XYZ file of C-alpha atoms in Angstrom:
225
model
C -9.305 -11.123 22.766
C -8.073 -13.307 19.808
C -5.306 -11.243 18.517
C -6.191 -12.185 14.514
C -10.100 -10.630 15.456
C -8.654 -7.454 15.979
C -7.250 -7.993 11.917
C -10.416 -10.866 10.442
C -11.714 -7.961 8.527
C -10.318 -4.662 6.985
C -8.581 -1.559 9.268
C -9.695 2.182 8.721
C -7.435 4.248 10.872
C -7.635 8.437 10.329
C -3.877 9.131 11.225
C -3.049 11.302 7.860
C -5.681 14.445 6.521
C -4.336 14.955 3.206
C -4.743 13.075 -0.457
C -4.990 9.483 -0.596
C -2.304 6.994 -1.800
C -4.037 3.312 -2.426
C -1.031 1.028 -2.840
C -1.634 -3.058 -4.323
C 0.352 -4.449 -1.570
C 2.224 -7.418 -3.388
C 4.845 -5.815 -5.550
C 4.790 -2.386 -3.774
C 5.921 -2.940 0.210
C 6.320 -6.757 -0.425
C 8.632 -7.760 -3.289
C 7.021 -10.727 -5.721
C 9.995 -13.610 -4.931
C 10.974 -15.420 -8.454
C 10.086 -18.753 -7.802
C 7.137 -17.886 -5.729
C 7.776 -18.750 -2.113
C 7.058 -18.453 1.302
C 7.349 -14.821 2.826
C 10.296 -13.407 4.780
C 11.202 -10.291 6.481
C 13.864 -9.951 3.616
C 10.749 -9.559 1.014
C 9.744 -6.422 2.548
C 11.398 -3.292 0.616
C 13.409 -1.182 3.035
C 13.509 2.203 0.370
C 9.924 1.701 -0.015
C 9.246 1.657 3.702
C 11.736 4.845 3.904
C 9.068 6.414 1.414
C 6.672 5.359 3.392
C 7.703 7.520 6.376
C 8.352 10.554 3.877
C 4.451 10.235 3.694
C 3.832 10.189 6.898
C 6.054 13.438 7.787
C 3.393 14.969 5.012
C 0.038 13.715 6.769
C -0.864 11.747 3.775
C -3.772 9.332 3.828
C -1.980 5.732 2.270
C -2.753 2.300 2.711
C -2.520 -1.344 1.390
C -5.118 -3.287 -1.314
C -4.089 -6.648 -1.260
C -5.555 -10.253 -2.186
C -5.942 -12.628 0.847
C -2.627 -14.658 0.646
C -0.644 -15.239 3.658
C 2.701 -15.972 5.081
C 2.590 -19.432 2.705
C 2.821 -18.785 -0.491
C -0.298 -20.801 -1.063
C -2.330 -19.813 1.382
C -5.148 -18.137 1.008
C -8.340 -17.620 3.025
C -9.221 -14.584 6.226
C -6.953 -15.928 8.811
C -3.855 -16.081 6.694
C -4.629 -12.700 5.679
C -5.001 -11.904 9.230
C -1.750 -12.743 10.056
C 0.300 -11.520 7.645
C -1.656 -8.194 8.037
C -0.667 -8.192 11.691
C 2.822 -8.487 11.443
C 2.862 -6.001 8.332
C 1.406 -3.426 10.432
C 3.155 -4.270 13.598
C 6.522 -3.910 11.594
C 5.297 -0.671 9.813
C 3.854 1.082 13.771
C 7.900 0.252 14.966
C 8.990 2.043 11.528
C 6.928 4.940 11.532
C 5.098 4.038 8.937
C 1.531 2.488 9.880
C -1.070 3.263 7.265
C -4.077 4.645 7.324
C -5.558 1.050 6.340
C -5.437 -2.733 5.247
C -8.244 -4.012 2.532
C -8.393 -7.047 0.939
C -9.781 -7.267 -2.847
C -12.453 -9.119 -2.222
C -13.624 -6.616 0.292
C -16.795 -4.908 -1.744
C -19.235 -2.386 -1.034
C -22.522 -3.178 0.617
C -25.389 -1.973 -1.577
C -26.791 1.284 0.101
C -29.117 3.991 -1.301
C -25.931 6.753 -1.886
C -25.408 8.039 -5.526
C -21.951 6.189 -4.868
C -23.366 2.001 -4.942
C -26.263 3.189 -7.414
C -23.538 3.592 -9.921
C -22.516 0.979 -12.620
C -22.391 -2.571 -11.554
C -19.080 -2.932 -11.919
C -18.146 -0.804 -9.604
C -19.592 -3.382 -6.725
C -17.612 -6.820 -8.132
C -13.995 -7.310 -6.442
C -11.179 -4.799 -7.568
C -12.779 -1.457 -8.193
C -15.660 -2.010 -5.186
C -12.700 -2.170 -3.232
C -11.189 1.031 -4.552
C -14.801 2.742 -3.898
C -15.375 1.424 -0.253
C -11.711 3.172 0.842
C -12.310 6.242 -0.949
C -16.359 6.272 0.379
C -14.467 5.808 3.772
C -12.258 9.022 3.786
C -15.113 10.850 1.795
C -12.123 11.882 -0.762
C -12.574 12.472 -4.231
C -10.984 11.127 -7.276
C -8.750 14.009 -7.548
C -7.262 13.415 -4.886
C -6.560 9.633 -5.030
C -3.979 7.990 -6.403
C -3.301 4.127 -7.176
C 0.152 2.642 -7.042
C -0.807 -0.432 -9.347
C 2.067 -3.636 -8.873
C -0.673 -5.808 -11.215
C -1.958 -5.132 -14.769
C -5.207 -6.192 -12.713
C -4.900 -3.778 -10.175
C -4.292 -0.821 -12.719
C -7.467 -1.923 -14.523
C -9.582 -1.945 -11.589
C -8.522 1.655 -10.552
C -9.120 2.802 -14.335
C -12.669 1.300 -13.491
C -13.074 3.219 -10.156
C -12.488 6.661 -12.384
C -8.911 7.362 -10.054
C -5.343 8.108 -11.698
C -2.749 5.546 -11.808
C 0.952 5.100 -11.440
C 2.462 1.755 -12.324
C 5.031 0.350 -10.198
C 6.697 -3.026 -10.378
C 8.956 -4.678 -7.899
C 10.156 -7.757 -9.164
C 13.208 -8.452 -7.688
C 14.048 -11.967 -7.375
C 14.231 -13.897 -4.365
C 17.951 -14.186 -4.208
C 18.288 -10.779 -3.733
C 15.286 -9.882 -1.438
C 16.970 -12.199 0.963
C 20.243 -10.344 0.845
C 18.618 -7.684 2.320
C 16.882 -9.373 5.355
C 17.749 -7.913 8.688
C 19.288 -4.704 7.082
C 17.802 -1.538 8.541
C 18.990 1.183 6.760
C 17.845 1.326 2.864
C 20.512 1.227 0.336
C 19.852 4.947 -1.026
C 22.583 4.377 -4.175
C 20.725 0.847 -5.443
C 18.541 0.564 -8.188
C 15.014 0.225 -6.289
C 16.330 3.853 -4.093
C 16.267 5.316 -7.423
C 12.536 3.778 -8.508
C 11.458 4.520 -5.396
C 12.437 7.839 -5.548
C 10.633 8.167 -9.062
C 7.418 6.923 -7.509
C 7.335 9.348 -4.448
C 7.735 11.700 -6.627
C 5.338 10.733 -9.373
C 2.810 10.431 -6.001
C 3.730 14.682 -5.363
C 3.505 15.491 -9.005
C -0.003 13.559 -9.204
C -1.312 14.960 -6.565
C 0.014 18.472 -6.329
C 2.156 18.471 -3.203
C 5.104 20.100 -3.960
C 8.814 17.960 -3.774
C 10.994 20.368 -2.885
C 10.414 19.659 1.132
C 10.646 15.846 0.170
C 13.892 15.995 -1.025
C 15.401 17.678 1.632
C 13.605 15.253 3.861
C 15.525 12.384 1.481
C 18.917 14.187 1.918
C 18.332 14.118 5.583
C 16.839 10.413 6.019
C 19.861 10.010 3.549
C 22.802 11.037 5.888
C 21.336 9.617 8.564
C 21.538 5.756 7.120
């Protein structure tokens, strides 16, 4: 089987039962590099992937909105998003962090005769469609999503889909995402620990789930780096 079938359109997996976390890809797990270049393992955030796994050890339902760019910088189109979404999850399975899914924004729902693609037209264009067809998917309501917006367009489409929203920006420039390449244990003192850490708990707060457990997970992920 062609290994970038298995990825040409979007994954639903049903690994967590509880919530749902809708993260814009670029800018959450993959930093924005400052001039915009071509991706490297060193652009993936290592403190986001540890928070990741704290969401895992809580069963949450999380997963990745992105747009269809691939490894290049420039590239656009299915099979570049293919690719990079195979090696994103296949780095995130080894991590024990895989998410729940993959969608691309300009994955939108298919008009049906539910209450749900009746609604406001809107709703079906590219950005919040694609907020409705993951949350249709896991028949979860609005309560209990939440979108972790890296994109003034992102927030806006999730304000459109009716679901709460935490901002969260990445922008750390290229320089330094490279620093970090090969480097397996998160830097829990540094700057993006600490934002991170704000975030996961933002998530808790938003959705209910209590921290206390979390940060005793943290301490313990902590003295283990």
């Amino acid at each position: 089987m062609n290994n970038h079938a298995k990825y040409a359109d979007s994954i639903f997996r049903r690994i967590g039962s509880t919530g749902l976390v809708i993260f814009e890809r670029d800018g959450t797990l993959l930093r924005r590099t400052r001039p915009s270049g071509d991706y490297t393992l060193g652009d993936i955030s290592e403190e986001f992937v540890e928070m990741l796994r704290h969401l895992r050890h809580l069963d949450a339902r999380f997963g990745f909105i992105s747009d269809e760019r691939g490894m290049d910088a420039g590239a656009y189109g299915r099979s570049e998003f293919a690719t990079l979404t195979e090696l994103l999850d296949a780095l995130l399975r080894v991590r024990g962090a895989i998410p729940d899914f993959w969608v691309a924004w300009s994955d939108v729902p298919h008009a049906s005769g539910t209450d749900l693609h009746r609604r406001a037209h809107r709703q079906q264009e590219p950005g919040a469609g694609a907020i409705f067809r993951v949350i249709e998917r896991y028949g979860i309501g609005k309560k209990e999503t939440v979108f972790i917006g890296s994109s003034t367009a992102g927030s806006l489409a999730a304000n459109d889909a009716g679901v709460s929203v935490i901002e969260y920006f990445n922008d750390r420039s290229e320089g330094t995402a490279q620093s970090t390449a090969g480097k397996h244990a998160p830097n829990l003192s540094s700057p993006e620990a600490t934002e991170v850490q704000r975030l996961r708990a933002q998530i808790q707060a938003t959705l209910g789930w209590s921290i206390a457990g979390e940060l005793n997970c943290g301490q313990q992920y902590g003295s283990q780096g």
